[in-house]
XYZ file of C-alpha atoms in Angstrom:
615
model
C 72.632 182.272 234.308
C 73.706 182.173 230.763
C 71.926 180.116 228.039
C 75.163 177.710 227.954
C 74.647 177.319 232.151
C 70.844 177.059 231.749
C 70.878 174.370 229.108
C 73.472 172.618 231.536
C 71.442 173.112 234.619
C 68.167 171.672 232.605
C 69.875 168.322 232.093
C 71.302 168.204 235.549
C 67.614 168.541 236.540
C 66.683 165.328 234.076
C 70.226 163.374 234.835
C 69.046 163.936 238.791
C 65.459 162.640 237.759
C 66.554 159.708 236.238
C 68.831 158.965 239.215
C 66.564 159.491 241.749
C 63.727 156.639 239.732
C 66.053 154.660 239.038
C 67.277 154.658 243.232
C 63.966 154.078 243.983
C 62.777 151.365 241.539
C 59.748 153.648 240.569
C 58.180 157.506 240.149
C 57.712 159.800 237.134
C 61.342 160.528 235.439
C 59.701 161.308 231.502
C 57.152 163.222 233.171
C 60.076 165.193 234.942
C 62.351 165.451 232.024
C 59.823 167.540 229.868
C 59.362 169.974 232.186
C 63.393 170.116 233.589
C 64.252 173.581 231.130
C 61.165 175.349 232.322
C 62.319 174.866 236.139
C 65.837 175.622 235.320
C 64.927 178.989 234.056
C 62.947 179.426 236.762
C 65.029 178.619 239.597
C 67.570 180.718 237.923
C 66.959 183.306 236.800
C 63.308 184.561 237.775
C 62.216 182.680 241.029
C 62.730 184.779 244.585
C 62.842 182.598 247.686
C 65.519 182.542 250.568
C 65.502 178.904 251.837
C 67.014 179.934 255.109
C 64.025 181.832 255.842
C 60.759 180.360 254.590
C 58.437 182.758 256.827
C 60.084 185.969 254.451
C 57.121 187.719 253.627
C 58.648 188.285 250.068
C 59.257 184.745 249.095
C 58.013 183.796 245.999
C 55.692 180.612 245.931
C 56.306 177.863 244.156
C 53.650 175.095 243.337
C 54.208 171.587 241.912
C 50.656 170.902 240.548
C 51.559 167.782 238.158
C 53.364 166.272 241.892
C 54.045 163.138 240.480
C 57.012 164.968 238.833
C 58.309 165.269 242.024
C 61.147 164.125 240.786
C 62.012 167.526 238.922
C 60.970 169.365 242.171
C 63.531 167.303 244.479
C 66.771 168.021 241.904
C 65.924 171.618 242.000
C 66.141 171.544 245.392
C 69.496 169.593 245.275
C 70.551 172.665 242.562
C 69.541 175.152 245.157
C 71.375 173.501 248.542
C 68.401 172.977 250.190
C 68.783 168.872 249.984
C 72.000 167.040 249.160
C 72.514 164.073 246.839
C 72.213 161.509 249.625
C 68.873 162.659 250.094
C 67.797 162.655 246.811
C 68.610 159.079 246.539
C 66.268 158.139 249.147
C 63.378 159.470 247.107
C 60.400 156.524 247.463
C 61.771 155.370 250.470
C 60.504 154.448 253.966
C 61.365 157.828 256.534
C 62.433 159.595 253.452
C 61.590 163.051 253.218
C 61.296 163.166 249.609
C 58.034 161.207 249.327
C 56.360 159.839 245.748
C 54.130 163.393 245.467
C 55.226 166.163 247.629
C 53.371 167.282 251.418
C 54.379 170.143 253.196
C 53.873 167.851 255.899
C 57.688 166.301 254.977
C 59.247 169.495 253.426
C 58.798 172.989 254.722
C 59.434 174.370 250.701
C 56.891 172.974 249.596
C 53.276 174.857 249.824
C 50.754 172.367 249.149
C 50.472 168.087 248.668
C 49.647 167.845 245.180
C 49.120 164.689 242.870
C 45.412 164.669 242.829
C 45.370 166.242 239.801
C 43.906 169.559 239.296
C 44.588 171.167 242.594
C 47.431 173.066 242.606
C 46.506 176.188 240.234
C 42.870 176.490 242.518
C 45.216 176.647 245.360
C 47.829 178.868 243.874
C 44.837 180.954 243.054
C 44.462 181.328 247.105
C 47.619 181.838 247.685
C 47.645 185.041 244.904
C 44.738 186.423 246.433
C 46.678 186.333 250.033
C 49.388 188.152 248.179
C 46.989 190.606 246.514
C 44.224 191.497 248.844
C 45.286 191.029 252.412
C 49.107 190.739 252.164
C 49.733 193.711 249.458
C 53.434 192.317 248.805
C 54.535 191.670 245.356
C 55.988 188.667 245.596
C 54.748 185.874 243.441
C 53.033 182.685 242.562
C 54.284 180.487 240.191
C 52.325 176.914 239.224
C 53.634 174.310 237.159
C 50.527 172.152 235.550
C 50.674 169.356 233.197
C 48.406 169.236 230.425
C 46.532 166.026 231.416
C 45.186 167.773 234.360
C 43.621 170.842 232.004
C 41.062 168.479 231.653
C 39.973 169.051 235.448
C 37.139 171.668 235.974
C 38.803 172.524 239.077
C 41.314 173.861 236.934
C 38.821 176.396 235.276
C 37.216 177.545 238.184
C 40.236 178.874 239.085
C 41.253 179.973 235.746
C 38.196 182.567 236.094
C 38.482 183.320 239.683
C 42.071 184.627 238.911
C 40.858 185.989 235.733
C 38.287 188.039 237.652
C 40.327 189.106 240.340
C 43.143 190.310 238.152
C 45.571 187.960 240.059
C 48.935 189.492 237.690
C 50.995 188.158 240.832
C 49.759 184.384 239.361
C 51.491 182.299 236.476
C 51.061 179.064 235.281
C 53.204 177.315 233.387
C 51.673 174.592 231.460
C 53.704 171.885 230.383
C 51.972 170.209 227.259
C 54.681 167.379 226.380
C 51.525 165.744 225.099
C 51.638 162.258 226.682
C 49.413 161.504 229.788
C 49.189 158.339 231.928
C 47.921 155.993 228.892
C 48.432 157.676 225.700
C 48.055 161.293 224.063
C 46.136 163.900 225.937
C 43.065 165.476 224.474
C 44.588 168.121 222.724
C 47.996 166.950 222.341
C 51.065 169.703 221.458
C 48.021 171.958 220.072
C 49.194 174.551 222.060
C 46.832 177.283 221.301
C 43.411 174.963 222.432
C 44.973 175.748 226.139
C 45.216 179.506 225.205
C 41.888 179.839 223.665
C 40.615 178.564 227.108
C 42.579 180.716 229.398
C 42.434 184.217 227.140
C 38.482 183.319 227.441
C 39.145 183.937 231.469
C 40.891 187.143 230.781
C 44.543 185.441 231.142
C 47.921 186.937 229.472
C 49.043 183.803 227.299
C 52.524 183.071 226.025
C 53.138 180.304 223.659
C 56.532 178.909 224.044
C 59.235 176.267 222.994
C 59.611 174.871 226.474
C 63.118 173.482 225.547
C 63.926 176.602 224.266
C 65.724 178.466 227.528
C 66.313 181.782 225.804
C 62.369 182.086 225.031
C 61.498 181.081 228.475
C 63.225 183.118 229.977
C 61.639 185.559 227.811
C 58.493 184.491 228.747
C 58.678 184.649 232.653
C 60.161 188.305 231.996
C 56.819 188.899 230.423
C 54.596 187.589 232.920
C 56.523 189.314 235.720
C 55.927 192.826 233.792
C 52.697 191.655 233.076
C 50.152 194.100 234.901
C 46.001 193.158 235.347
C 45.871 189.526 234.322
C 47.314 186.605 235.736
C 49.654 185.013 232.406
C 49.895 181.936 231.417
C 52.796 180.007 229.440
C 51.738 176.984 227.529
C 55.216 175.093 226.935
C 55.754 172.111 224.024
C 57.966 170.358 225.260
C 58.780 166.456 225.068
C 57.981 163.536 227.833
C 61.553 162.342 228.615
C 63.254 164.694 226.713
C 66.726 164.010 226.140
C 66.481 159.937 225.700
C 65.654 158.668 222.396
C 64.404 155.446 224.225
C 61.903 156.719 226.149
C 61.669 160.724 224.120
C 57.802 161.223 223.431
C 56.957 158.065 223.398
C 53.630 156.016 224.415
C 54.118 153.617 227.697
C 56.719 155.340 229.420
C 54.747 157.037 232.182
C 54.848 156.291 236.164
C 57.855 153.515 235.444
C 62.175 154.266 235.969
C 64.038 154.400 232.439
C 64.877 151.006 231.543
C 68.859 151.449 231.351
C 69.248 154.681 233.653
C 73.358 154.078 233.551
C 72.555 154.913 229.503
C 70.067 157.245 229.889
C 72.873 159.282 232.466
C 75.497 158.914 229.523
C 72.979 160.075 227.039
C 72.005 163.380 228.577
C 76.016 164.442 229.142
C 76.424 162.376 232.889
C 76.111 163.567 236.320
C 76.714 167.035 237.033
C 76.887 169.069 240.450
C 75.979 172.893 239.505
C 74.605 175.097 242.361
C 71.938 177.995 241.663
C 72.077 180.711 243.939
C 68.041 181.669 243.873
C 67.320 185.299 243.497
C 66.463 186.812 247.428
C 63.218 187.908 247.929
C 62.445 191.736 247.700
C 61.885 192.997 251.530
C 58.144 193.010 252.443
C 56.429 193.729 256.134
C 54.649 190.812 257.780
C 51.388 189.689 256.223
C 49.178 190.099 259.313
C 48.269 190.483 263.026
C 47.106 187.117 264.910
C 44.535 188.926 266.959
C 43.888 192.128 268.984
C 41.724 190.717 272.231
C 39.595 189.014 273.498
C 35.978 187.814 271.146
C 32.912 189.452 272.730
C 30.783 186.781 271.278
C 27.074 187.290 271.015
C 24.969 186.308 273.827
C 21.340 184.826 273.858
C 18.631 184.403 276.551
C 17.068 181.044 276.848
C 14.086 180.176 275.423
C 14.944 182.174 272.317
C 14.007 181.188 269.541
C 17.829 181.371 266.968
C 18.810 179.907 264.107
C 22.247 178.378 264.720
C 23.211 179.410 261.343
C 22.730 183.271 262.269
C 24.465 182.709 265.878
C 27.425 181.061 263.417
C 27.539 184.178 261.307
C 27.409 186.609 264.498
C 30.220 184.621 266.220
C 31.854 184.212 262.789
C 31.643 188.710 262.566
C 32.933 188.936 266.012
C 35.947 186.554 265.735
C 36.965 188.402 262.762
C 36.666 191.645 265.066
C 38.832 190.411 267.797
C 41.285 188.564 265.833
C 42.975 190.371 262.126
C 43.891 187.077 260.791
C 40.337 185.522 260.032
C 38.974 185.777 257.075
C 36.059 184.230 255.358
C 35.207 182.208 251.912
C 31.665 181.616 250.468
C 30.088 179.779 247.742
C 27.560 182.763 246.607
C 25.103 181.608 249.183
C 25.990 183.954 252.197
C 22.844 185.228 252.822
C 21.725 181.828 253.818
C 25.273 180.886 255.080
C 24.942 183.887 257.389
C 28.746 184.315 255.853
C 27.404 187.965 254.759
C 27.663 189.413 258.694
C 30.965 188.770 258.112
C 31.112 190.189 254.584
C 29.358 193.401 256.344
C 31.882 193.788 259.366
C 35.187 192.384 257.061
C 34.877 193.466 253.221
C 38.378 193.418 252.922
C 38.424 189.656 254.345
C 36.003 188.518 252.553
C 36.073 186.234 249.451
C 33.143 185.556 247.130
C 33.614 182.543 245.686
C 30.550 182.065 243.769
C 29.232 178.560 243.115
C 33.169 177.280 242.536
C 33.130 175.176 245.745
C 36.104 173.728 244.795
C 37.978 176.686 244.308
C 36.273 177.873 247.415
C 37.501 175.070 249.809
C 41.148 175.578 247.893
C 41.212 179.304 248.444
C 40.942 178.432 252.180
C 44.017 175.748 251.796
C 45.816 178.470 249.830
C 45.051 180.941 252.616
C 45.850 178.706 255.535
C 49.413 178.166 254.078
C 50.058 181.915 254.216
C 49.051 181.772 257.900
C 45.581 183.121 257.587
C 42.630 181.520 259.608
C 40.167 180.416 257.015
C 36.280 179.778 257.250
C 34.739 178.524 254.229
C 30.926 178.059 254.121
C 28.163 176.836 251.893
C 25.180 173.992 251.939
C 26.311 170.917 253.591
C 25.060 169.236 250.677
C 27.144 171.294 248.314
C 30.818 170.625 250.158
C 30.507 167.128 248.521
C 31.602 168.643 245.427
C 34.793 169.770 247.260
C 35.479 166.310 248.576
C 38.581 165.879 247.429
C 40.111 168.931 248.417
C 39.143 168.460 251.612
C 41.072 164.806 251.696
C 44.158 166.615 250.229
C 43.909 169.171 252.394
C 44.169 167.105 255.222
C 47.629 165.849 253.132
C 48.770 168.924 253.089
C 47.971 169.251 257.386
C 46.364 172.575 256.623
C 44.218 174.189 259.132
C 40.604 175.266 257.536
C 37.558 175.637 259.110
C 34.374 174.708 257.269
C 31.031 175.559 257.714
C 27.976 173.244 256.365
C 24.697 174.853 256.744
C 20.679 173.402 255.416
C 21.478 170.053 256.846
C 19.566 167.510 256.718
C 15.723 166.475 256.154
C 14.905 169.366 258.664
C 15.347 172.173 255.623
C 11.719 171.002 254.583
C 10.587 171.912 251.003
C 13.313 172.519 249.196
C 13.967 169.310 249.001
C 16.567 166.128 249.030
C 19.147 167.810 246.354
C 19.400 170.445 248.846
C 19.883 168.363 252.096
C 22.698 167.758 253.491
C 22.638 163.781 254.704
C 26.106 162.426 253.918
C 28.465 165.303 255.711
C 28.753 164.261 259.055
C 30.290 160.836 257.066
C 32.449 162.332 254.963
C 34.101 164.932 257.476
C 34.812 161.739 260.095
C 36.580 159.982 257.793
C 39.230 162.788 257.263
C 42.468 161.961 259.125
C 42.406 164.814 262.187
C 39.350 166.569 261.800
C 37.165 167.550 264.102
C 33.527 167.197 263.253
C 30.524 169.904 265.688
C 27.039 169.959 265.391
C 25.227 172.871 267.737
C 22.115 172.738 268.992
C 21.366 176.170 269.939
C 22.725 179.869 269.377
C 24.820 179.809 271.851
C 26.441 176.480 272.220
C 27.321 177.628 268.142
C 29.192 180.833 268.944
C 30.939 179.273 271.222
C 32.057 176.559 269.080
C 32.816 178.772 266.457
C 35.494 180.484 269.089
C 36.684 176.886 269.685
C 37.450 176.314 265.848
C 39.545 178.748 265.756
C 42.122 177.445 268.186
C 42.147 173.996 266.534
C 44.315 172.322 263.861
C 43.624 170.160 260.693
C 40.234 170.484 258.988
C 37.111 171.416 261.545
C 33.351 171.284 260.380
C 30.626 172.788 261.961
C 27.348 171.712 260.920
C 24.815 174.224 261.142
C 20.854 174.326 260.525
C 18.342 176.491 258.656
C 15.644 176.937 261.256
C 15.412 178.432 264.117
C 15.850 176.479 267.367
C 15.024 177.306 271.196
C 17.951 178.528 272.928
C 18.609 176.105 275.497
C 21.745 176.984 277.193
C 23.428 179.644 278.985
C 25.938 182.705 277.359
C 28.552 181.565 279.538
C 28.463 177.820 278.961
C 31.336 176.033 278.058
C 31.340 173.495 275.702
C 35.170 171.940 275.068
C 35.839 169.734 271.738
C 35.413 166.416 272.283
C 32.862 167.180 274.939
C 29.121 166.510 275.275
C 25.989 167.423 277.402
C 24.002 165.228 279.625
C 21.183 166.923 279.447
C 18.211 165.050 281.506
C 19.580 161.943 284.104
C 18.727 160.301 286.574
C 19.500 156.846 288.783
C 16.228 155.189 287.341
C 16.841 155.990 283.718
C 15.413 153.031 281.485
C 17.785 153.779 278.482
C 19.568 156.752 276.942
C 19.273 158.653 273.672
C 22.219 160.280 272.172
C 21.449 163.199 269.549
C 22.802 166.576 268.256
C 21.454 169.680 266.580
C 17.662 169.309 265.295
C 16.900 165.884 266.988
C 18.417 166.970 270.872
C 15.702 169.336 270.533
C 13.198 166.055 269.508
C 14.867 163.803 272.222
C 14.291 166.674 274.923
C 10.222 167.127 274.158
C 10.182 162.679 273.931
C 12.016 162.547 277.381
C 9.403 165.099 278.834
C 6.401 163.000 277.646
C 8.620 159.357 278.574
C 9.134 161.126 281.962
C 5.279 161.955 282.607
C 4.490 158.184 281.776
C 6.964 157.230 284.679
C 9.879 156.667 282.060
C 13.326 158.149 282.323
C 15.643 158.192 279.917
C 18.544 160.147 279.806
C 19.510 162.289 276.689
C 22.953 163.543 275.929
C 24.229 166.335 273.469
C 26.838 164.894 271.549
C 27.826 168.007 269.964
C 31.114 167.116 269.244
C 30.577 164.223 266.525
C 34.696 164.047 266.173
C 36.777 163.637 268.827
C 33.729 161.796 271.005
C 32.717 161.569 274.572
C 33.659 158.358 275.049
C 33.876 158.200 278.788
C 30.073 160.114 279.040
C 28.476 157.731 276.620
C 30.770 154.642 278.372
C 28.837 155.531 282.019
C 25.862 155.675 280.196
C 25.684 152.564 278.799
C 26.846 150.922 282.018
C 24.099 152.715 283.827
C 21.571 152.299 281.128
C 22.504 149.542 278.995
C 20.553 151.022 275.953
C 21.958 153.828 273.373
C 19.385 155.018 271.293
C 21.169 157.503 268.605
C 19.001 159.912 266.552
C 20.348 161.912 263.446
C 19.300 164.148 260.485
C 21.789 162.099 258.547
C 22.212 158.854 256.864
C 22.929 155.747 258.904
C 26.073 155.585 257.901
C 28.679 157.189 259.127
C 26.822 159.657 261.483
C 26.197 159.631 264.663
C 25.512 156.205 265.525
C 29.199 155.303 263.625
C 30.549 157.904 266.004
C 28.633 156.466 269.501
C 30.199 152.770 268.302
C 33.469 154.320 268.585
C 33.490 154.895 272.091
C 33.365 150.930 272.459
C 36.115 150.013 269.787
C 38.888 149.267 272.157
C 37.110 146.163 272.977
C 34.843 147.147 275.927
C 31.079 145.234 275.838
C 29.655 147.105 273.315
C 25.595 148.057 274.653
C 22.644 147.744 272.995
C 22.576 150.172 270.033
C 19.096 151.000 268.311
C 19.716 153.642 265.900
C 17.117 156.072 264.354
C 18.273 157.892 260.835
C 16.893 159.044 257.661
C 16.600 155.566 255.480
C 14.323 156.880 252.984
C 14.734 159.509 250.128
C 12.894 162.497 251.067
C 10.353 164.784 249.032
C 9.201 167.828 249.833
C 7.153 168.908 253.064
C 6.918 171.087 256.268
C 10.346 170.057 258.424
C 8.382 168.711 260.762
C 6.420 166.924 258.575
C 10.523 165.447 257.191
C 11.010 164.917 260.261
C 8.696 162.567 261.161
C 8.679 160.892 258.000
C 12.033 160.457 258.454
C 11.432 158.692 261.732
C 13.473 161.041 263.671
C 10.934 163.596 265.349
C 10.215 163.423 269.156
C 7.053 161.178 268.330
C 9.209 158.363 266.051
C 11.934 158.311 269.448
C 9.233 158.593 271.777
C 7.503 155.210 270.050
C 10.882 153.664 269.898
C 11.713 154.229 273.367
C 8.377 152.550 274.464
C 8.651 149.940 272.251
C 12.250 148.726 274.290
C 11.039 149.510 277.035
C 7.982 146.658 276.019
C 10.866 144.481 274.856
C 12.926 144.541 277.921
C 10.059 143.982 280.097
C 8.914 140.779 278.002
C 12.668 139.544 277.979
């Protein structure tokens, strides 16, 4: 396009803004409006993306971090034929497609939920290094900020994990219209304080007029010819630009324009141009799905394994059998066990360093180009990632992670180290799946299993080593568990996973030998539950006793209740769980301070057993 069509095409972006607010009664119009010349250049002249065919290898991605302007996003869609204006008026509304902040889980264009603020460049980043290290296509990723959310440290992280990877397939286009949510941002139309900050990374910058469509499209030409550093172009531009009611001024975010029929008038009226995107340059398919069957690693019982090493050897084989694995770590792969796979997979392997949240959005970036993700570091470290995790589950993308050093049972390194609020956090995440192995080979195996599955899967691991208690060629199906000592006389039953089944096993030995059964099942799968195993037992038993390396809350004993929240009688719960903040010791000298070693469940059996003989 022309600079007469562009300048036309940038207020049919803002007229469509305003339109779509004002249908809806709310949203982010101003916020759209500053930013509607930069996406009209884009979409125009520079952007490469069939919509007919959104698996093309060559595609261009596009990613909306500053969603709430979804606005913008929606009437460049409209622009490009992908949605028509009867959509776009039902933007806000119940069944509508077009939702406040965009999901891929609603629209197939889109490549990530955004409107958490600070997400979209980290995964962008992932998606560039898709493109750059395991796709080899040049097609590439564009990310439209705002400049509120350059306050974010997510957004640096990624600003020097592109920097250091060279990602020159990655811009970002910042748009500093210098307004956020309740006033001016930090740095306000000081354009050069963002590219002091991203030429420190090793970025390309380009200053710009961002209502100036000649000198953007300028600038994109530069940042596709741009070679060994990702570029970014910091835009001034003006929240509602175009109004004088609402144009860069205070209180005017997150609300419709006050006279939209005037605001419509004001920026020329409606207007129904169509922008026929660029087609994407032909490319060959990023990658194979697998090549046969995993020869997981086997293990005799009564080994002694850390399930974090059989995770690592399962994790090395599933990337031999299958081309589309690949693995992230936070700089801690040694103790991961990430680094077998770093030894058998360079080329799919992704250091990370300690950037967790770029780390977990990497993966999300990853997942949307198809790949099979595992990301890994110290469960007690993945709380930094939090929220990417939640969005991620927005976005319905498949990533595996991997949690290792749980709980009190690391020993002296102490409680910033131990992981004791995971479990919790992963079961609240709509659709994941939450695993916790015992034993080498109950871990491979579930590693396999993760694979397969959809949404966001954890897989809690542990430091030290652990008895190998189960065959090679046991099966052990999500949403499963183990009964692993039963019988018709048992006086109650204790429910535990990883480190404590191992603690519950040597109580029930010594309970057994003082003419006290008790029955003890693996609940290795925290998320889905066996309900109908732990249902039987409480009919038969009338007593769960649940014992976890893991806060109260939200663990184990949370999980056990829901197999009873559907109104059946809900049994006798006793539940045994690190209350205390730890120190330093010998894990087995955490463990029992903890309350959770075979002694503390042994003592607590007895003492029920005193109870329900008094009663």
């Amino acid at each position: 396009m022309n600079t007469g069509e562009l300048v036309d095409l940038g207020q049919q972006l803002r007229v469509d803004s305003v339109r779509a607010a004002a249908a809806a009664g709310s949203g982010h119009p101003t916020s759209s409006m500053s930013a509607a010349d930069l996406m009209a250049v884009l979409l125009a002249n520079h952007l490469r993306y069939d919509f007919q065919h959104l698996a093309h290898p060559g595609n261009d991605r596009f990613v909306l971090s500053k969603g709430h302007a979804s606005p913008l996003l929606y009437s460049a869609y409209k622009a490009a034929g992908a949605i028509d204006d009867e959509e776009l008026l039902t933007f806000r509304k119940q069944g509508s497609r077009l939702e406040g902040h965009p999901t891929p889980q609603r629209l197939p264009w889109v490549e990530t939920a955004t409107g958490s603020l600070g997400q979209g460049l980290p995964v962008g980043v992932g998606i560039a290094l898709s493109g750059k290290r395991l796709e080899h296509t040049d097609y590439r990723v564009w990310v439209l900020c705002g400049d509120s959310e350059m306050a974010e440290g997510s957004v640096w992280e990624a600003a020097e994990h592109a920097g250091y990877e060279h990602l020159d397939n990655l811009t970002v286009i910042v748009d500093v219209n210098r307004l956020g949510q309740r006033g001016p941002t930090r740095h306000g139309h000081d354009l050069d304080a963002y590219a002091r900050r991203f030429r420190a990374f090793e970025w390309h910058t380009i200053e710009v007029d961002g209502h100036d469509v000649d000198a953007v499209d300028r600038a994109y030409g530069e940042a596709r010819s741009t070679k060994g550093q990702p570029t970014a172009i910091i835009a001034r531009t003006l929240k509602g630009k175009g109004v004088r009611a609402v144009e860069d001024r205070e209180g005017q975010h997150g609300k419709p324009l006050p006279e939209p029929e005037e605001a419509v008038a004001e920026l020329g009226g409606p207007r129904d141009l169509r922008v026929r995107v660029h087609e994407p340059h032909s490319a060959r398919a990023p990658h194979s799905t697998g090549t046969g069957q995993t020869e997981l690693p086997r293990y005799d019982k009564g080994d002694e394994v850390a399930t974090r090493n059989a995770f690592g050897e399962a994790l090395a084989a599933l990337g031999t059998a299958r081309g589309d694995v690949v693995a992230l770590d936070g700089e801690v792969g040694d103790s991961t066990r990430a680094e077998f796979f770093a030894k058998e997979h360079p080329e799919r392997y992704f250091e990370c360093y300690i950037a967790e949240q770029q780390m977990v959005a990497g993966a999300v970036g990853m997942a949307a180009r198809g790949w099979v993700p595992f990301a890994t570091t110290f469960a007690a470290f993945l709380t930094r990632a939090y929220d990417f995790v939640r969005m991620a589950a927005v976005s319905g993308a498949g990533i595996n992670l991997v949690g290792s050093h749980a709980g009190v049972a690391i020993g002296q390194d102490g409680p910033s180290q131990m992981g004791l609020e995971d479990l919790s956090m992963m079961r609240t995440i709509h659709g994941s799946t939450v695993l916790y192995p015992c034993d080498a080979n109950q871990t491979a195996r579930l590693v396999a299993e993760m694979a397969g599955l959809e949404g966001i899967r954890y897989l809690r691991t542990s430091r030290g080593e652990s008895k190998v208690i189960y065959s090679p060629d046991e099966e052990f199906p999500v949403g499963g568990s183990k009964v692993l000592r039963s019988s018709d006389r048992d006086r109650l039953t204790v429910v535990a996973a990883g480190v404590t089944l191992h603690e519950a096993l040597a109580a029930a030995d010594v309970l057994a030998g003082d003419g006290i059964p008790v029955r003890v099942i693996d609940l290795y799968s925290v998320k889905p539950v066996d309900r109908a195993t732990l249902r039987e037992a409480a009919e038969d038993t009338g007593c769960l006793v649940t014992v976890e390396d893991h806060r109260q809350e939200g663990g184990i004993g949370d999980a056990v209740m829901d197999a009873f929240c559907d109104g059946r009688p809900v049994p006798r719960l006793v539940r045994l769980a690190v209350g205390t903040m730890p120190g330093s010791a010998t894990p087995a000298e955490e463990l029992h301070a903890a309350g959770i070693d075979a002694a503390s469940i042994e003592a607590a059996v007895l003492m029920l057993v005193e109870q329900a003989i008094v009663s």
